[in-house]
Amino acid sequence: MNRSIDWDSELNGSKLGRLNSRTIDYSKTEIQPGDEAPQPFSFMTDALPHPQMPCWITYTNEQVHELIRANLHRAPMYTGQIRSSGPRYCPSIEDKVVRFSDKDRHQLFLEPEGRSTQEVYVNGISTSLPRDVQDQMFKLIPGLEKAQIMRYGYAVEYDFCPPDQLYPWLETKTVQGLYFAGQLNGTTGYEEAGAQGLVAGASAALRLKGHDGLILKRDEAYIGVLVDDLVTCGVDEPYRMFTSRAEYRMMLRQDNADRRLTPIGHKLGLVSEDRYQRFIDKTECIESARRVVASLRIGDVTGDRFLKRNEVTWKQLHEMFPESLSQFPEEIGLQVEYDTKYAGYISRQQVQVERQQRMLDKQIPKNFDYGAIVSLRNEARQKFSRVRPLNLDQAGRISGITPSDVALVLAYLENPRLRNLAQMEKEDGAE
Ligand SMILES: Cc1cc2nc3c(=O)[nH]c(=O)nc-3n(C[C@H](O)[C@H](O)[C@H](O)COP(=O)(O)OP(=O)(O)OC[C@H]3O[C@@H](n4cnc5c(N)ncnc54)[C@H](O)[C@@H]3O)c2cc1C
């Protein structure tokens, strides 16, 4: 048995420089304050007591672009020294100057790296140009004329293992017990790496306990979308998670992440009792608020129908019925508002999910012989054999696979007579 893992050609990206905050003239830049009421990432964090630090905005200009154009032949991504694919959503400044040549300036965000450092990250000007060009470049940008560079930008290039050789619980298909996560799978980004680490780690632990690995579905979590995209479609450029990659965006909201995932985490032993209890209390409180809202009357209209209207908010309803609604924290009220407003859209998505689920339920045996389907296109046969989709849903989303390829697999799965016929044809051919 061939147990080797494939490596693929490199992916690349260029990185940003860091400047010394004390040497930036902020009076020539525009302030960009943070959110007025920043939302914590964790549902366990009740408040963010630290004052927020602002970012600042400045711009490149024609002189900077001219300098870059004059030095393009010295940028490794242009000289051919680096030939791999880069991230299209985060192009280097040299890329931007070439690709968007009609633009006479590009926005740069000056982002403080932290409270206890003077380093400032210059977002928007990642570059693979040599140091002397970077020195000249910053001298031409308003506010940065005298800025001291603490770290220069640079290009990175890395190998990866094509992720379509993984199961959706991130175990390699060829080596049982070996799990891959992060940049190794062709992704880029902190969250992308962290999310995969969670799936791979949980899956490895579950396997040790004799259970199946962790699979999150596309309608349950962005992690589900990420992993499914990777293992089904593979990557040909550094993969980054975007909300636009999810077809069930109405359901995958940041505000309901705890309601979608806490029960799953608790079942797996990944959620502490303390967190779980908090979740149960919150769920009960939302239910209770929903009942109270439904019992309210605004003329002939019930409170929930009233809240469904576009122009009506929880805040307004609260002001109209303080004696009934003041008992509920704003966070709970907002959940009731979103649930009520999105209910129609969500139930439509739910129907889609259920339809998809029926398809998903059609499992494909691990050793299914795609070679036996004589009428299958060669390309489809190769892709199915390589990816080895677990079910028809996954099969249908492999890039380059057509609905008729999937229909053929379905026909063979459902009709043993066809399978026998194909086997006979194969055997005839072998003689
Ligand atoms: C300069 C820079 C800036 C970036 N900025 C951002 C950003 O702003 N936002 C963002 O989302 N992403 C950013 N990224 C991308 C992000 O950092 C990576 O995609 C992510 O950290 C990859 O995580 P990982 O766990 O897969 O790999 P890594 O973080 O590279 O971890 C791999 C670990 O394995 C260790 N290791 C390697 N070989 C061995 C071995 N043989 N034995 C034991 N240990 C080994 C390494 O030391 C390392 O600690 C940036 C990357 C760079 C380089």
XYZ file of C-alpha atoms and ligand atoms in Angstrom:
484
model
C 0.000 0.000 0.000
C 1.257 3.456 -0.868
C 1.369 5.409 2.397
C 3.191 8.491 1.194
C 1.808 11.992 1.687
C 1.886 14.314 -1.342
C 3.589 17.690 -1.140
C 2.713 20.397 -3.588
C 4.249 23.459 -5.133
C 4.654 26.506 -2.931
C 2.228 29.210 -1.944
C 3.449 32.664 -1.124
C 2.701 35.974 0.495
C 4.530 39.175 1.185
C 4.748 40.634 4.650
C 4.452 44.068 6.119
C 7.043 46.207 7.749
C 6.847 47.668 11.269
C 7.569 51.294 12.119
C 8.554 53.008 15.357
C 5.484 54.885 16.651
C 7.609 57.677 18.189
C 8.914 58.615 14.728
C 5.512 58.889 12.985
C 3.984 62.333 12.458
C 0.344 61.497 13.225
C -0.753 65.087 12.496
C -0.456 64.281 8.781
C -2.697 61.191 9.099
C -6.403 60.615 9.825
C -7.539 58.977 13.039
C -9.535 55.766 12.713
C -11.142 55.006 16.088
C -12.135 51.468 17.115
C -15.758 50.392 17.660
C -17.613 52.472 20.207
C -18.878 49.355 21.923
C -16.384 46.625 20.978
C -17.737 43.089 21.173
C -15.594 40.511 22.985
C -14.730 37.345 21.027
C -15.692 35.084 23.909
C -19.199 34.692 25.297
C -17.503 34.226 28.692
C -16.156 37.806 28.621
C -18.705 40.228 30.046
C -16.872 43.516 29.500
C -13.790 44.996 27.822
C -12.522 47.464 30.429
C -9.383 48.615 28.544
C -9.671 51.852 26.576
C -9.395 51.172 22.840
C -6.329 52.339 20.877
C -7.080 54.008 17.543
C -5.496 53.221 14.171
C -4.411 55.952 11.749
C -4.804 56.284 8.006
C -2.381 57.605 5.417
C -1.982 57.034 1.669
C 0.599 56.153 -0.948
C 0.905 58.572 -3.891
C 2.136 58.787 -7.487
C 5.747 59.293 -6.356
C 5.653 56.075 -4.349
C 4.107 54.222 -7.292
C 6.765 55.599 -9.629
C 9.510 54.373 -7.286
C 7.907 50.914 -7.115
C 7.527 50.660 -10.897
C 11.191 51.638 -11.312
C 12.254 48.801 -8.962
C 9.868 46.037 -9.974
C 12.762 44.121 -11.528
C 14.194 43.781 -7.996
C 11.071 42.264 -6.385
C 11.448 38.456 -6.107
C 7.766 37.976 -6.935
C 8.389 39.688 -10.279
C 11.873 38.493 -11.123
C 10.672 34.881 -11.154
C 12.727 34.043 -8.050
C 9.355 33.319 -6.412
C 6.916 31.732 -8.830
C 4.237 30.324 -6.553
C 0.665 31.590 -6.180
C 0.035 34.425 -3.751
C -3.111 35.433 -1.906
C -5.331 37.450 -4.259
C -7.147 39.185 -1.372
C -3.985 40.574 0.195
C -1.738 41.634 -2.684
C 1.657 43.231 -2.159
C 1.999 46.959 -2.857
C 3.967 46.163 -6.022
C 1.084 43.931 -7.137
C -1.447 46.671 -6.410
C 0.540 49.271 -8.322
C 0.689 47.006 -11.370
C -2.829 45.516 -11.214
C -4.645 48.711 -10.315
C -2.521 51.119 -12.322
C -5.445 53.559 -12.660
C -5.406 54.253 -8.895
C -3.282 57.229 -7.887
C -3.153 56.244 -4.219
C -3.677 53.266 -1.900
C -4.918 53.477 1.668
C -2.564 52.431 4.483
C -3.643 51.678 8.053
C -1.129 52.350 10.809
C -2.018 49.776 13.454
C -0.425 49.852 16.934
C 0.932 46.375 17.745
C 0.054 46.617 21.438
C 0.037 48.734 24.594
C 3.540 47.800 25.660
C 5.353 48.215 22.347
C 6.182 51.102 20.023
C 5.881 48.884 16.942
C 3.301 49.975 14.396
C 2.111 47.600 11.689
C 1.636 49.266 8.289
C -1.334 47.445 6.839
C -1.708 47.786 3.059
C 1.921 47.929 2.062
C 3.174 44.357 2.294
C 6.172 44.059 0.009
C 8.976 41.872 -1.286
C 11.035 44.870 -2.482
C 14.623 45.241 -1.193
C 15.392 47.289 1.910
C 16.788 50.380 0.178
C 13.532 50.716 -1.808
C 11.471 50.353 1.387
C 13.625 53.105 3.002
C 12.874 55.453 0.094
C 9.218 54.438 -0.126
C 8.312 55.445 3.434
C 10.110 58.798 3.053
C 7.540 59.679 0.355
C 4.425 58.881 2.433
C 2.706 61.650 4.473
C 3.393 61.187 8.182
C 6.047 58.539 7.586
C 8.789 60.768 6.113
C 10.955 60.350 9.210
C 9.648 57.007 10.357
C 12.215 54.531 11.597
C 11.724 51.033 10.208
C 11.915 48.506 13.043
C 11.329 45.499 10.787
C 11.416 45.420 7.016
C 8.738 43.755 4.905
C 9.722 40.477 3.233
C 8.363 37.731 0.997
C 7.547 34.269 2.280
C 7.139 31.083 0.328
C 6.082 27.739 1.714
C 5.229 24.202 0.710
C 1.957 22.568 1.629
C 0.294 19.170 1.497
C -2.798 19.190 -0.767
C -5.647 19.003 1.748
C -7.861 16.824 -0.455
C -5.834 13.895 0.879
C -7.519 14.412 4.278
C -10.783 13.171 5.761
C -13.158 15.905 6.999
C -11.876 15.232 10.541
C -8.393 16.202 9.209
C -6.799 12.774 9.447
C -4.669 11.797 6.444
C -6.294 9.123 4.320
C -3.031 7.270 3.798
C -1.611 7.259 7.338
C -4.150 6.424 10.036
C -3.663 8.494 13.188
C -1.777 11.316 11.399
C -3.657 14.635 11.476
C -2.818 17.823 9.568
C -3.870 21.365 10.493
C -2.980 24.936 9.572
C -0.641 26.372 6.991
C 0.531 22.850 6.153
C -2.897 22.433 4.505
C -2.439 25.471 2.256
C -4.334 27.996 4.369
C -3.128 31.331 5.669
C -4.290 33.104 8.807
C -4.370 32.779 12.557
C -8.021 31.830 12.830
C -7.808 29.369 9.939
C -4.880 27.615 11.643
C -6.499 27.710 15.089
C -9.806 26.357 13.789
C -8.142 23.412 12.072
C -6.006 22.738 15.141
C -9.198 22.437 17.169
C -10.727 19.928 14.729
C -7.530 17.886 14.354
C -6.809 17.867 18.100
C -10.358 16.989 19.093
C -10.489 14.293 16.411
C -7.220 12.713 17.567
C -8.464 12.662 21.181
C -11.837 11.248 20.139
C -10.131 8.529 18.123
C -8.077 7.525 21.183
C -11.353 7.113 23.058
C -12.686 4.933 20.244
C -15.086 7.535 18.789
C -15.428 9.038 15.299
C -13.554 12.263 14.535
C -15.140 15.711 14.806
C -17.012 16.869 11.692
C -18.751 20.221 11.797
C -21.252 20.710 8.979
C -21.398 23.686 6.600
C -24.646 24.873 8.150
C -23.279 24.590 11.693
C -20.035 26.538 11.656
C -17.544 28.466 9.540
C -15.069 25.775 10.634
C -17.323 23.319 8.787
C -17.173 25.456 5.629
C -13.398 25.849 5.897
C -12.618 22.165 6.400
C -15.132 21.022 3.795
C -13.725 23.465 1.198
C -10.203 22.230 1.922
C -10.808 18.505 1.832
C -13.262 18.646 -1.069
C -11.794 21.260 -3.413
C -8.126 21.367 -2.395
C -6.283 24.682 -2.785
C -4.461 26.374 -5.644
C -3.749 29.624 -3.802
C -3.396 30.413 -0.092
C -6.867 29.719 1.349
C -8.496 32.248 3.623
C -11.931 31.968 5.194
C -14.453 34.553 4.000
C -18.054 34.841 5.086
C -18.944 34.832 1.368
C -17.758 31.193 1.133
C -20.678 30.090 3.337
C -24.040 29.405 1.722
C -25.891 29.438 5.089
C -24.747 32.874 6.250
C -28.112 33.678 7.838
C -27.595 30.812 10.253
C -23.856 31.241 10.815
C -24.031 34.481 12.738
C -21.424 35.645 15.218
C -24.147 36.478 17.754
C -25.467 32.885 17.816
C -22.100 31.057 17.760
C -22.592 29.894 21.346
C -26.087 28.586 20.589
C -24.830 26.671 17.538
C -21.711 25.158 19.044
C -21.896 24.897 22.837
C -24.113 21.768 22.796
C -21.736 20.075 20.317
C -18.672 21.005 22.396
C -20.366 19.862 25.591
C -21.232 16.469 24.110
C -17.569 15.995 23.159
C -16.274 17.050 26.579
C -14.771 20.295 25.240
C -17.054 22.641 27.181
C -16.724 23.122 30.928
C -19.775 22.705 33.174
C -19.511 26.368 34.105
C -19.739 27.467 30.470
C -22.502 24.974 29.760
C -24.601 26.173 32.691
C -24.205 29.750 31.497
C -25.394 28.663 28.066
C -28.438 26.841 29.502
C -29.352 29.917 31.574
C -29.037 32.140 28.513
C -31.145 29.808 26.364
C -33.893 29.715 28.996
C -33.794 33.474 29.340
C -34.192 33.913 25.538
C -37.164 31.519 25.567
C -38.765 33.400 28.419
C -38.225 36.780 26.698
C -39.718 35.373 23.508
C -42.860 34.271 25.383
C -43.229 37.680 27.026
C -42.828 39.468 23.672
C -45.448 37.197 22.082
C -47.901 38.074 24.881
C -47.619 41.837 24.307
C -50.240 43.671 22.233
C -49.778 46.823 20.146
C -53.342 47.432 19.037
C -54.336 44.233 17.196
C -50.744 43.194 16.572
C -48.793 40.808 18.829
C -45.365 41.872 20.104
C -43.497 39.320 17.973
C -45.246 40.369 14.762
C -44.537 43.992 15.639
C -40.828 43.235 16.262
C -40.643 41.488 12.894
C -41.108 44.819 11.134
C -37.920 46.242 9.647
C -38.150 49.569 11.407
C -38.890 48.173 14.889
C -36.080 47.304 17.311
C -35.858 45.628 20.721
C -34.833 49.003 22.146
C -38.093 50.593 20.965
C -40.178 47.709 22.237
C -38.368 47.953 25.564
C -39.182 51.669 25.778
C -42.856 50.908 25.072
C -43.097 48.067 27.637
C -40.450 48.729 30.305
C -42.424 46.932 33.033
C -42.460 43.659 31.001
C -39.060 43.796 29.305
C -36.615 45.462 31.758
C -36.007 42.087 33.419
C -34.120 40.951 30.267
C -30.538 42.086 29.536
C -29.991 43.808 26.185
C -27.980 40.832 24.890
C -31.063 38.615 25.362
C -33.332 41.205 23.784
C -31.125 41.414 20.705
C -31.214 37.629 20.301
C -35.022 37.733 20.380
C -34.997 40.589 17.863
C -32.643 38.789 15.430
C -34.465 35.457 15.791
C -37.794 37.138 15.125
C -36.621 39.245 12.168
C -34.657 36.457 10.482
C -37.213 33.686 11.156
C -38.562 33.627 7.560
C -35.133 33.564 5.933
C -33.841 31.016 8.420
C -36.712 28.611 7.825
C -36.104 28.886 4.065
C -32.428 28.054 4.617
C -33.498 25.243 6.927
C -35.490 23.654 4.086
C -32.386 23.850 1.879
C -30.267 22.315 4.618
C -32.716 19.442 5.055
C -32.759 18.796 1.298
C -28.966 18.815 1.301
C -28.996 16.550 4.342
C -31.004 13.880 2.538
C -28.377 13.888 -0.206
C -25.597 13.941 2.360
C -27.032 10.851 3.988
C -26.241 8.865 0.858
C -22.871 7.491 1.921
C -20.297 6.211 -0.572
C -18.369 3.133 0.618
C -14.688 3.915 1.262
C -13.575 1.273 -1.247
C -16.153 2.209 -3.917
C -14.703 1.284 -7.313
C -15.127 4.316 -9.571
C -13.352 2.365 -12.298
C -16.456 0.168 -12.474
C -18.620 2.996 -13.799
C -17.697 2.674 -17.429
C -19.643 5.701 -18.603
C -17.966 8.022 -16.078
C -15.716 10.697 -17.602
C -12.002 10.059 -17.026
C -11.518 13.366 -15.230
C -14.410 12.611 -12.863
C -13.105 9.086 -12.210
C -9.650 10.448 -11.335
C -11.032 13.163 -9.073
C -13.420 10.835 -7.251
C -10.641 8.282 -6.761
C -8.312 10.934 -5.429
C -10.708 12.778 -3.108
C -12.721 9.643 -2.150
C -15.783 11.683 -1.115
C -17.617 10.268 1.879
C -21.033 11.069 0.463
C -22.805 12.419 -2.599
C -22.960 15.927 -1.228
C -19.203 16.114 -0.956
C -18.832 14.392 -4.338
C -20.933 17.099 -5.987
C -18.793 19.927 -4.683
C -15.454 18.686 -6.006
C -14.274 21.280 -8.499
C -14.829 20.176 -12.100
C -17.440 17.570 -11.128
C -20.767 17.903 -12.940
C -24.253 16.972 -11.673
C -24.335 14.145 -14.220
C -21.130 12.633 -12.757
C -22.851 12.591 -9.367
C -26.036 11.175 -10.882
C -24.018 8.277 -12.319
C -22.466 7.503 -8.928
C -25.924 7.685 -7.336
C -27.339 5.307 -9.954
C -24.578 2.791 -9.243
C -24.973 3.138 -5.493
C -28.717 2.552 -5.666
C -28.816 -0.172 -8.264
C -26.910 -3.378 -7.491
C -27.819 -4.714 -10.967
C -25.816 -1.906 -12.588
C -22.880 -2.648 -10.283
C -22.928 -6.331 -11.253
C -23.224 -5.450 -14.930
C -20.255 -3.103 -14.666
C -18.260 -5.792 -12.887
C -19.054 -8.263 -15.699
C -18.076 -5.695 -18.364
C -14.812 -5.088 -16.531
C -14.063 -8.780 -16.255
C -14.886 -9.280 -19.967
C -12.499 -6.485 -20.808
C -9.751 -8.070 -18.703
C -9.859 -11.374 -20.559
C 5.105 38.078 9.265
C 3.769 37.390 9.191
C 2.626 38.135 9.450
C 1.392 37.513 9.434
N 0.308 38.262 9.714
C -0.893 37.681 9.816
C -2.025 38.435 10.227
O -1.952 39.628 10.479
N -3.219 37.806 10.332
C -3.348 36.482 10.082
O -4.445 35.958 10.229
N -2.295 35.718 9.678
C -1.075 36.289 9.533
N 0.010 35.540 9.129
C -0.186 34.116 8.761
C -0.244 33.256 10.025
O 0.786 33.642 10.899
C -0.027 31.770 9.663
O -0.889 31.380 8.606
C -0.345 30.880 10.880
O 0.389 31.307 11.996
C 0.015 29.429 10.580
O -0.166 28.681 11.759
P 0.322 27.183 11.838
O 0.027 26.721 13.218
O -0.214 26.409 10.706
O 1.903 27.256 11.583
P 3.000 27.972 12.445
O 2.450 29.091 13.237
O 4.105 28.238 11.485
O 3.409 26.832 13.483
C 4.214 25.732 13.112
C 5.050 25.400 14.349
O 5.736 24.169 14.113
C 7.037 24.291 14.605
N 7.855 23.289 13.921
C 8.266 23.276 12.634
N 8.986 22.166 12.380
C 9.016 21.461 13.532
C 9.582 20.206 13.889
N 10.260 19.457 13.012
N 9.411 19.786 15.143
C 8.697 20.511 16.050
N 8.125 21.700 15.749
C 8.282 22.160 14.508
C 7.440 25.729 14.281
O 8.497 26.155 15.101
C 6.135 26.452 14.610
O 6.049 26.829 15.960
C 1.275 36.117 9.119
C 2.428 35.381 8.839
C 3.667 35.999 8.863
C 4.904 35.183 8.568
